[in-house]
Amino acid sequence: MTLLRIRTYPDPVLRVRCEPVAAVDDEVRRLLDDMLETMYAAPGIGLAAPQVGVSRRLVVVDVSEDKNEPLQLVNPEIIWRSDECEVAEEGCLSLPEIYGEVQRARAVRLRYLDREGTLRELEAEGLLARCLQHELDHLDGVLFIDHLTPVRRNLLLRKYRKLQRGQRAKKTEPAGA
Ligand code: NI
């Protein structure tokens, strides 16, 4: 398995609407496995293909404490969402170090293909439902900051740019100086 490079905002690949996967073959399975490994290493609880530069409808998720309940979803689609909503703080591997409160449906039902290409349904609530909605947004080029008020979004993005500038400065410091 290979660790993939995680793309960060404002990489334009994060804004592309992803294409459905035509066939679940070995290449797709390899990509799903690499995405899962990349997600665990980050560490994160979810990762969508555009976050590793691939504009295809693939998502991996694991919200379990022991990191032993991986989900690998091909062409996932939300087919039902609860009227009841919840607000909670979210972050994103593509927007490191910033967090914002996002309103999401409390529960969702999904239809997807598993890694064997079998059509499945999944009902989720709480953190898993939130994580799935966040990752599925990525497939349509939507980021969690898009759900915030413009004022809150601009505040967070200013903080983000400042943090990114700080990171770059650190990286270019001469070694051992
Ligand atoms: Ni994300």
mmCIF file with all atom_site columns, C-alpha atoms and ligand atoms in Angstrom:
data_model
loop_
_atom_site.group_PDB
_atom_site.id
_atom_site.type_symbol
_atom_site.label_atom_id
_atom_site.label_alt_id
_atom_site.label_comp_id
_atom_site.label_asym_id
_atom_site.label_entity_id
_atom_site.label_seq_id
_atom_site.pdbx_PDB_ins_code
_atom_site.Cartn_x
_atom_site.Cartn_y
_atom_site.Cartn_z
_atom_site.occupancy
_atom_site.B_iso_or_equiv
_atom_site.pdbx_formal_charge
_atom_site.auth_seq_id
_atom_site.auth_comp_id
_atom_site.auth_asym_id
_atom_site.auth_atom_id
_atom_site.pdbx_PDB_model_num
ATOM   1   C  CA . MET A 1 1   ? 0.000   0.000  0.000   1.00 0.00 ? 1   MET A CA 1
ATOM   2   C  CA . THR A 1 2   ? 1.087   3.551  -0.660  1.00 0.00 ? 2   THR A CA 1
ATOM   3   C  CA . LEU A 1 3   ? 0.599   6.728  1.299   1.00 0.00 ? 3   LEU A CA 1
ATOM   4   C  CA . LEU A 1 4   ? -0.951  9.331  -0.977  1.00 0.00 ? 4   LEU A CA 1
ATOM   5   C  CA . ARG A 1 5   ? -0.353  13.081 -0.817  1.00 0.00 ? 5   ARG A CA 1
ATOM   6   C  CA . ILE A 1 6   ? -3.298  14.890 0.739   1.00 0.00 ? 6   ILE A CA 1
ATOM   7   C  CA . ARG A 1 7   ? -4.322  17.961 -1.224  1.00 0.00 ? 7   ARG A CA 1
ATOM   8   C  CA . THR A 1 8   ? -5.066  21.063 0.807   1.00 0.00 ? 8   THR A CA 1
ATOM   9   C  CA . TYR A 1 9   ? -7.219  24.112 0.155   1.00 0.00 ? 9   TYR A CA 1
ATOM   10  C  CA . PRO A 1 10  ? -7.116  26.045 -2.185  1.00 0.00 ? 10  PRO A CA 1
ATOM   11  C  CA . ASP A 1 11  ? -6.035  23.176 -4.505  1.00 0.00 ? 11  ASP A CA 1
ATOM   12  C  CA . PRO A 1 12  ? -8.560  23.386 -7.396  1.00 0.00 ? 12  PRO A CA 1
ATOM   13  C  CA . VAL A 1 13  ? -9.024  19.579 -7.442  1.00 0.00 ? 13  VAL A CA 1
ATOM   14  C  CA . LEU A 1 14  ? -11.060 19.997 -4.233  1.00 0.00 ? 14  LEU A CA 1
ATOM   15  C  CA . ARG A 1 15  ? -13.675 21.976 -6.200  1.00 0.00 ? 15  ARG A CA 1
ATOM   16  C  CA . VAL A 1 16  ? -14.218 19.471 -9.030  1.00 0.00 ? 16  VAL A CA 1
ATOM   17  C  CA . ARG A 1 17  ? -17.475 17.503 -9.253  1.00 0.00 ? 17  ARG A CA 1
ATOM   18  C  CA . CYS A 1 18  ? -16.289 13.870 -9.312  1.00 0.00 ? 18  CYS A CA 1
ATOM   19  C  CA . GLU A 1 19  ? -17.179 11.270 -11.948 1.00 0.00 ? 19  GLU A CA 1
ATOM   20  C  CA . PRO A 1 20  ? -18.929 8.014  -11.009 1.00 0.00 ? 20  PRO A CA 1
ATOM   21  C  CA . VAL A 1 21  ? -16.770 4.873  -11.084 1.00 0.00 ? 21  VAL A CA 1
ATOM   22  C  CA . ALA A 1 22  ? -17.792 2.683  -14.049 1.00 0.00 ? 22  ALA A CA 1
ATOM   23  C  CA . ALA A 1 23  ? -16.436 -0.634 -12.743 1.00 0.00 ? 23  ALA A CA 1
ATOM   24  C  CA . VAL A 1 24  ? -15.064 -1.731 -9.361  1.00 0.00 ? 24  VAL A CA 1
ATOM   25  C  CA . ASP A 1 25  ? -11.822 -3.370 -10.490 1.00 0.00 ? 25  ASP A CA 1
ATOM   26  C  CA . ASP A 1 26  ? -8.393  -4.055 -8.947  1.00 0.00 ? 26  ASP A CA 1
ATOM   27  C  CA . GLU A 1 27  ? -7.246  -0.516 -9.689  1.00 0.00 ? 27  GLU A CA 1
ATOM   28  C  CA . VAL A 1 28  ? -10.213 0.917  -7.763  1.00 0.00 ? 28  VAL A CA 1
ATOM   29  C  CA . ARG A 1 29  ? -9.633  -1.524 -4.873  1.00 0.00 ? 29  ARG A CA 1
ATOM   30  C  CA . ARG A 1 30  ? -5.946  -0.527 -4.729  1.00 0.00 ? 30  ARG A CA 1
ATOM   31  C  CA . LEU A 1 31  ? -6.910  3.144  -4.610  1.00 0.00 ? 31  LEU A CA 1
ATOM   32  C  CA . LEU A 1 32  ? -9.473  2.483  -1.832  1.00 0.00 ? 32  LEU A CA 1
ATOM   33  C  CA . ASP A 1 33  ? -6.803  0.637  0.191   1.00 0.00 ? 33  ASP A CA 1
ATOM   34  C  CA . ASP A 1 34  ? -4.258  3.426  -0.321  1.00 0.00 ? 34  ASP A CA 1
ATOM   35  C  CA . MET A 1 35  ? -6.892  5.992  0.696   1.00 0.00 ? 35  MET A CA 1
ATOM   36  C  CA . LEU A 1 36  ? -7.658  4.039  3.868   1.00 0.00 ? 36  LEU A CA 1
ATOM   37  C  CA . GLU A 1 37  ? -3.973  3.795  4.785   1.00 0.00 ? 37  GLU A CA 1
ATOM   38  C  CA . THR A 1 38  ? -3.505  7.504  4.060   1.00 0.00 ? 38  THR A CA 1
ATOM   39  C  CA . MET A 1 39  ? -6.531  8.347  6.224   1.00 0.00 ? 39  MET A CA 1
ATOM   40  C  CA . TYR A 1 40  ? -5.298  6.262  9.187   1.00 0.00 ? 40  TYR A CA 1
ATOM   41  C  CA . ALA A 1 41  ? -1.805  7.746  8.906   1.00 0.00 ? 41  ALA A CA 1
ATOM   42  C  CA . ALA A 1 42  ? -3.040  11.361 8.764   1.00 0.00 ? 42  ALA A CA 1
ATOM   43  C  CA . PRO A 1 43  ? -4.816  10.572 11.176  1.00 0.00 ? 43  PRO A CA 1
ATOM   44  C  CA . GLY A 1 44  ? -8.395  11.153 10.110  1.00 0.00 ? 44  GLY A CA 1
ATOM   45  C  CA . ILE A 1 45  ? -11.854 9.561  10.265  1.00 0.00 ? 45  ILE A CA 1
ATOM   46  C  CA . GLY A 1 46  ? -12.782 10.050 6.615   1.00 0.00 ? 46  GLY A CA 1
ATOM   47  C  CA . LEU A 1 47  ? -11.192 10.730 3.240   1.00 0.00 ? 47  LEU A CA 1
ATOM   48  C  CA . ALA A 1 48  ? -12.649 11.332 -0.212  1.00 0.00 ? 48  ALA A CA 1
ATOM   49  C  CA . ALA A 1 49  ? -10.815 10.702 -3.499  1.00 0.00 ? 49  ALA A CA 1
ATOM   50  C  CA . PRO A 1 50  ? -10.513 14.388 -4.512  1.00 0.00 ? 50  PRO A CA 1
ATOM   51  C  CA . GLN A 1 51  ? -8.481  14.917 -1.329  1.00 0.00 ? 51  GLN A CA 1
ATOM   52  C  CA . VAL A 1 52  ? -5.785  12.744 -2.911  1.00 0.00 ? 52  VAL A CA 1
ATOM   53  C  CA . GLY A 1 53  ? -6.184  14.388 -6.301  1.00 0.00 ? 53  GLY A CA 1
ATOM   54  C  CA . VAL A 1 54  ? -8.552  11.848 -7.888  1.00 0.00 ? 54  VAL A CA 1
ATOM   55  C  CA . SER A 1 55  ? -11.879 13.163 -9.270  1.00 0.00 ? 55  SER A CA 1
ATOM   56  C  CA . ARG A 1 56  ? -13.834 9.930  -8.816  1.00 0.00 ? 56  ARG A CA 1
ATOM   57  C  CA . ARG A 1 57  ? -16.703 9.069  -6.481  1.00 0.00 ? 57  ARG A CA 1
ATOM   58  C  CA . LEU A 1 58  ? -14.808 7.106  -3.797  1.00 0.00 ? 58  LEU A CA 1
ATOM   59  C  CA . VAL A 1 59  ? -14.897 7.572  -0.022  1.00 0.00 ? 59  VAL A CA 1
ATOM   60  C  CA . VAL A 1 60  ? -13.298 5.815  2.948   1.00 0.00 ? 60  VAL A CA 1
ATOM   61  C  CA . VAL A 1 61  ? -14.453 6.245  6.548   1.00 0.00 ? 61  VAL A CA 1
ATOM   62  C  CA . ASP A 1 62  ? -13.705 4.786  9.974   1.00 0.00 ? 62  ASP A CA 1
ATOM   63  C  CA . VAL A 1 63  ? -15.144 6.519  13.034  1.00 0.00 ? 63  VAL A CA 1
ATOM   64  C  CA . SER A 1 64  ? -14.495 3.598  15.427  1.00 0.00 ? 64  SER A CA 1
ATOM   65  C  CA . GLU A 1 65  ? -12.305 4.089  18.490  1.00 0.00 ? 65  GLU A CA 1
ATOM   66  C  CA . ASP A 1 66  ? -10.024 1.147  17.614  1.00 0.00 ? 66  ASP A CA 1
ATOM   67  C  CA . LYS A 1 67  ? -9.819  1.967  13.901  1.00 0.00 ? 67  LYS A CA 1
ATOM   68  C  CA . ASN A 1 68  ? -11.119 -1.468 12.966  1.00 0.00 ? 68  ASN A CA 1
ATOM   69  C  CA . GLU A 1 69  ? -14.409 -0.627 11.242  1.00 0.00 ? 69  GLU A CA 1
ATOM   70  C  CA . PRO A 1 70  ? -13.323 0.639  7.829   1.00 0.00 ? 70  PRO A CA 1
ATOM   71  C  CA . LEU A 1 71  ? -15.919 1.499  5.212   1.00 0.00 ? 71  LEU A CA 1
ATOM   72  C  CA . GLN A 1 72  ? -14.960 1.749  1.551   1.00 0.00 ? 72  GLN A CA 1
ATOM   73  C  CA . LEU A 1 73  ? -17.704 3.288  -0.573  1.00 0.00 ? 73  LEU A CA 1
ATOM   74  C  CA . VAL A 1 74  ? -17.949 3.489  -4.354  1.00 0.00 ? 74  VAL A CA 1
ATOM   75  C  CA . ASN A 1 75  ? -20.485 5.887  -5.938  1.00 0.00 ? 75  ASN A CA 1
ATOM   76  C  CA . PRO A 1 76  ? -22.178 6.590  -2.574  1.00 0.00 ? 76  PRO A CA 1
ATOM   77  C  CA . GLU A 1 77  ? -25.492 8.420  -2.664  1.00 0.00 ? 77  GLU A CA 1
ATOM   78  C  CA . ILE A 1 78  ? -27.648 9.734  0.163   1.00 0.00 ? 78  ILE A CA 1
ATOM   79  C  CA . ILE A 1 79  ? -31.145 8.326  -0.383  1.00 0.00 ? 79  ILE A CA 1
ATOM   80  C  CA . TRP A 1 80  ? -32.703 9.614  2.834   1.00 0.00 ? 80  TRP A CA 1
ATOM   81  C  CA . ARG A 1 81  ? -31.835 12.165 5.493   1.00 0.00 ? 81  ARG A CA 1
ATOM   82  C  CA . SER A 1 82  ? -33.594 12.829 8.796   1.00 0.00 ? 82  SER A CA 1
ATOM   83  C  CA . ASP A 1 83  ? -35.477 16.096 9.254   1.00 0.00 ? 83  ASP A CA 1
ATOM   84  C  CA . GLU A 1 84  ? -33.815 16.359 12.620  1.00 0.00 ? 84  GLU A CA 1
ATOM   85  C  CA . CYS A 1 85  ? -30.469 18.165 12.479  1.00 0.00 ? 85  CYS A CA 1
ATOM   86  C  CA . GLU A 1 86  ? -27.473 18.492 14.757  1.00 0.00 ? 86  GLU A CA 1
ATOM   87  C  CA . VAL A 1 87  ? -24.730 21.090 15.011  1.00 0.00 ? 87  VAL A CA 1
ATOM   88  C  CA . ALA A 1 88  ? -21.182 19.945 15.804  1.00 0.00 ? 88  ALA A CA 1
ATOM   89  C  CA . GLU A 1 89  ? -17.615 20.984 15.175  1.00 0.00 ? 89  GLU A CA 1
ATOM   90  C  CA . GLU A 1 90  ? -15.907 19.645 12.043  1.00 0.00 ? 90  GLU A CA 1
ATOM   91  C  CA . GLY A 1 91  ? -12.428 19.691 10.656  1.00 0.00 ? 91  GLY A CA 1
ATOM   92  C  CA . CYS A 1 92  ? -10.982 18.481 7.361   1.00 0.00 ? 92  CYS A CA 1
ATOM   93  C  CA . LEU A 1 93  ? -7.636  16.980 6.351   1.00 0.00 ? 93  LEU A CA 1
ATOM   94  C  CA . SER A 1 94  ? -7.670  19.397 3.400   1.00 0.00 ? 94  SER A CA 1
ATOM   95  C  CA . LEU A 1 95  ? -8.093  22.399 5.731   1.00 0.00 ? 95  LEU A CA 1
ATOM   96  C  CA . PRO A 1 96  ? -5.656  21.525 8.520   1.00 0.00 ? 96  PRO A CA 1
ATOM   97  C  CA . GLU A 1 97  ? -5.921  23.221 11.894  1.00 0.00 ? 97  GLU A CA 1
ATOM   98  C  CA . ILE A 1 98  ? -9.226  25.026 11.411  1.00 0.00 ? 98  ILE A CA 1
ATOM   99  C  CA . TYR A 1 99  ? -12.574 23.878 12.777  1.00 0.00 ? 99  TYR A CA 1
ATOM   100 C  CA . GLY A 1 100 ? -16.131 25.116 12.404  1.00 0.00 ? 100 GLY A CA 1
ATOM   101 C  CA . GLU A 1 101 ? -19.612 24.252 13.628  1.00 0.00 ? 101 GLU A CA 1
ATOM   102 C  CA . VAL A 1 102 ? -21.701 22.692 10.865  1.00 0.00 ? 102 VAL A CA 1
ATOM   103 C  CA . GLN A 1 103 ? -25.372 21.749 10.840  1.00 0.00 ? 103 GLN A CA 1
ATOM   104 C  CA . ARG A 1 104 ? -26.068 18.292 9.371   1.00 0.00 ? 104 ARG A CA 1
ATOM   105 C  CA . ALA A 1 105 ? -28.906 15.796 9.307   1.00 0.00 ? 105 ALA A CA 1
ATOM   106 C  CA . ARG A 1 106 ? -28.751 13.621 12.439  1.00 0.00 ? 106 ARG A CA 1
ATOM   107 C  CA . ALA A 1 107 ? -29.232 10.413 10.429  1.00 0.00 ? 107 ALA A CA 1
ATOM   108 C  CA . VAL A 1 108 ? -28.847 9.383  6.785   1.00 0.00 ? 108 VAL A CA 1
ATOM   109 C  CA . ARG A 1 109 ? -29.383 6.350  4.611   1.00 0.00 ? 109 ARG A CA 1
ATOM   110 C  CA . LEU A 1 110 ? -26.852 5.654  1.859   1.00 0.00 ? 110 LEU A CA 1
ATOM   111 C  CA . ARG A 1 111 ? -26.717 3.500  -1.221  1.00 0.00 ? 111 ARG A CA 1
ATOM   112 C  CA . TYR A 1 112 ? -23.272 2.518  -2.536  1.00 0.00 ? 112 TYR A CA 1
ATOM   113 C  CA . LEU A 1 113 ? -21.178 -0.197 -4.130  1.00 0.00 ? 113 LEU A CA 1
ATOM   114 C  CA . ASP A 1 114 ? -18.772 -2.075 -1.856  1.00 0.00 ? 114 ASP A CA 1
ATOM   115 C  CA . ARG A 1 115 ? -15.236 -3.107 -2.901  1.00 0.00 ? 115 ARG A CA 1
ATOM   116 C  CA . GLU A 1 116 ? -16.637 -6.174 -4.656  1.00 0.00 ? 116 GLU A CA 1
ATOM   117 C  CA . GLY A 1 117 ? -19.057 -4.049 -6.664  1.00 0.00 ? 117 GLY A CA 1
ATOM   118 C  CA . THR A 1 118 ? -22.112 -5.246 -4.706  1.00 0.00 ? 118 THR A CA 1
ATOM   119 C  CA . LEU A 1 119 ? -24.932 -2.731 -4.227  1.00 0.00 ? 119 LEU A CA 1
ATOM   120 C  CA . ARG A 1 120 ? -25.494 -2.048 -0.516  1.00 0.00 ? 120 ARG A CA 1
ATOM   121 C  CA . GLU A 1 121 ? -27.423 0.240  1.785   1.00 0.00 ? 121 GLU A CA 1
ATOM   122 C  CA . LEU A 1 122 ? -26.270 1.674  5.077   1.00 0.00 ? 122 LEU A CA 1
ATOM   123 C  CA . GLU A 1 123 ? -28.090 3.661  7.738   1.00 0.00 ? 123 GLU A CA 1
ATOM   124 C  CA . ALA A 1 124 ? -26.011 5.865  10.003  1.00 0.00 ? 124 ALA A CA 1
ATOM   125 C  CA . GLU A 1 125 ? -26.528 8.404  12.759  1.00 0.00 ? 125 GLU A CA 1
ATOM   126 C  CA . GLY A 1 126 ? -24.456 10.693 14.939  1.00 0.00 ? 126 GLY A CA 1
ATOM   127 C  CA . LEU A 1 127 ? -20.741 10.953 14.137  1.00 0.00 ? 127 LEU A CA 1
ATOM   128 C  CA . LEU A 1 128 ? -20.841 8.394  11.309  1.00 0.00 ? 128 LEU A CA 1
ATOM   129 C  CA . ALA A 1 129 ? -23.756 10.201 9.639   1.00 0.00 ? 129 ALA A CA 1
ATOM   130 C  CA . ARG A 1 130 ? -21.904 13.515 9.975   1.00 0.00 ? 130 ARG A CA 1
ATOM   131 C  CA . CYS A 1 131 ? -18.675 12.085 8.614   1.00 0.00 ? 131 CYS A CA 1
ATOM   132 C  CA . LEU A 1 132 ? -20.454 10.495 5.628   1.00 0.00 ? 132 LEU A CA 1
ATOM   133 C  CA . GLN A 1 133 ? -22.232 13.761 4.771   1.00 0.00 ? 133 GLN A CA 1
ATOM   134 C  CA . HIS A 1 134 ? -18.902 15.622 4.987   1.00 0.00 ? 134 HIS A CA 1
ATOM   135 C  CA . GLU A 1 135 ? -17.130 13.097 2.718   1.00 0.00 ? 135 GLU A CA 1
ATOM   136 C  CA . LEU A 1 136 ? -19.968 12.935 0.185   1.00 0.00 ? 136 LEU A CA 1
ATOM   137 C  CA . ASP A 1 137 ? -19.868 16.737 -0.038  1.00 0.00 ? 137 ASP A CA 1
ATOM   138 C  CA . HIS A 1 138 ? -16.233 16.407 -1.175  1.00 0.00 ? 138 HIS A CA 1
ATOM   139 C  CA . LEU A 1 139 ? -17.411 14.392 -4.206  1.00 0.00 ? 139 LEU A CA 1
ATOM   140 C  CA . ASP A 1 140 ? -19.367 17.457 -5.351  1.00 0.00 ? 140 ASP A CA 1
ATOM   141 C  CA . GLY A 1 141 ? -16.533 19.873 -4.644  1.00 0.00 ? 141 GLY A CA 1
ATOM   142 C  CA . VAL A 1 142 ? -18.129 21.114 -1.413  1.00 0.00 ? 142 VAL A CA 1
ATOM   143 C  CA . LEU A 1 143 ? -16.072 21.820 1.729   1.00 0.00 ? 143 LEU A CA 1
ATOM   144 C  CA . PHE A 1 144 ? -17.311 22.200 5.317   1.00 0.00 ? 144 PHE A CA 1
ATOM   145 C  CA . ILE A 1 145 ? -16.492 25.926 5.233   1.00 0.00 ? 145 ILE A CA 1
ATOM   146 C  CA . ASP A 1 146 ? -19.173 26.324 2.540   1.00 0.00 ? 146 ASP A CA 1
ATOM   147 C  CA . HIS A 1 147 ? -21.817 25.543 5.197   1.00 0.00 ? 147 HIS A CA 1
ATOM   148 C  CA . LEU A 1 148 ? -20.728 28.414 7.471   1.00 0.00 ? 148 LEU A CA 1
ATOM   149 C  CA . THR A 1 149 ? -21.974 31.991 7.410   1.00 0.00 ? 149 THR A CA 1
ATOM   150 C  CA . PRO A 1 150 ? -19.812 34.252 5.195   1.00 0.00 ? 150 PRO A CA 1
ATOM   151 C  CA . VAL A 1 151 ? -18.526 36.093 8.266   1.00 0.00 ? 151 VAL A CA 1
ATOM   152 C  CA . ARG A 1 152 ? -17.484 32.898 10.035  1.00 0.00 ? 152 ARG A CA 1
ATOM   153 C  CA . ARG A 1 153 ? -15.992 31.460 6.821   1.00 0.00 ? 153 ARG A CA 1
ATOM   154 C  CA . ASN A 1 154 ? -13.863 34.543 6.135   1.00 0.00 ? 154 ASN A CA 1
ATOM   155 C  CA . LEU A 1 155 ? -12.631 34.577 9.711   1.00 0.00 ? 155 LEU A CA 1
ATOM   156 C  CA . LEU A 1 156 ? -11.583 30.923 9.514   1.00 0.00 ? 156 LEU A CA 1
ATOM   157 C  CA . LEU A 1 157 ? -9.957  31.328 6.091   1.00 0.00 ? 157 LEU A CA 1
ATOM   158 C  CA . ARG A 1 158 ? -7.929  34.312 7.328   1.00 0.00 ? 158 ARG A CA 1
ATOM   159 C  CA . LYS A 1 159 ? -6.709  32.168 10.215  1.00 0.00 ? 159 LYS A CA 1
ATOM   160 C  CA . TYR A 1 160 ? -6.002  29.296 7.790   1.00 0.00 ? 160 TYR A CA 1
ATOM   161 C  CA . ARG A 1 161 ? -3.910  31.454 5.436   1.00 0.00 ? 161 ARG A CA 1
ATOM   162 C  CA . LYS A 1 162 ? -1.937  32.775 8.373   1.00 0.00 ? 162 LYS A CA 1
ATOM   163 C  CA . LEU A 1 163 ? -1.276  29.235 9.617   1.00 0.00 ? 163 LEU A CA 1
ATOM   164 C  CA . GLN A 1 164 ? -0.254  28.110 6.102   1.00 0.00 ? 164 GLN A CA 1
ATOM   165 C  CA . ARG A 1 165 ? 2.189   31.016 5.769   1.00 0.00 ? 165 ARG A CA 1
ATOM   166 C  CA . GLY A 1 166 ? 3.683   30.025 9.122   1.00 0.00 ? 166 GLY A CA 1
ATOM   167 C  CA . GLN A 1 167 ? 4.060   26.409 7.958   1.00 0.00 ? 167 GLN A CA 1
ATOM   168 C  CA . ARG A 1 168 ? 5.835   27.452 4.759   1.00 0.00 ? 168 ARG A CA 1
ATOM   169 C  CA . ALA A 1 169 ? 8.223   29.704 6.658   1.00 0.00 ? 169 ALA A CA 1
ATOM   170 C  CA . LYS A 1 170 ? 9.076   26.823 8.973   1.00 0.00 ? 170 LYS A CA 1
ATOM   171 C  CA . LYS A 1 171 ? 9.718   24.469 6.049   1.00 0.00 ? 171 LYS A CA 1
ATOM   172 C  CA . THR A 1 172 ? 12.145  26.825 4.301   1.00 0.00 ? 172 THR A CA 1
ATOM   173 C  CA . GLU A 1 173 ? 14.278  27.431 7.390   1.00 0.00 ? 173 GLU A CA 1
ATOM   174 C  CA . PRO A 1 174 ? 17.791  26.149 6.729   1.00 0.00 ? 174 PRO A CA 1
ATOM   175 C  CA . ALA A 1 175 ? 18.339  22.810 8.446   1.00 0.00 ? 175 ALA A CA 1
ATOM   176 C  CA . GLY A 1 176 ? 20.515  22.910 11.522  1.00 0.00 ? 176 GLY A CA 1
ATOM   177 C  CA . ALA A 1 177 ? 20.694  26.701 11.543  1.00 0.00 ? 177 ALA A CA 1
HETATM 178 NI NI . NI  B 2 .   ? -12.900 16.878 4.533   1.00 0.00 ? 1   NI  B NI 1
#
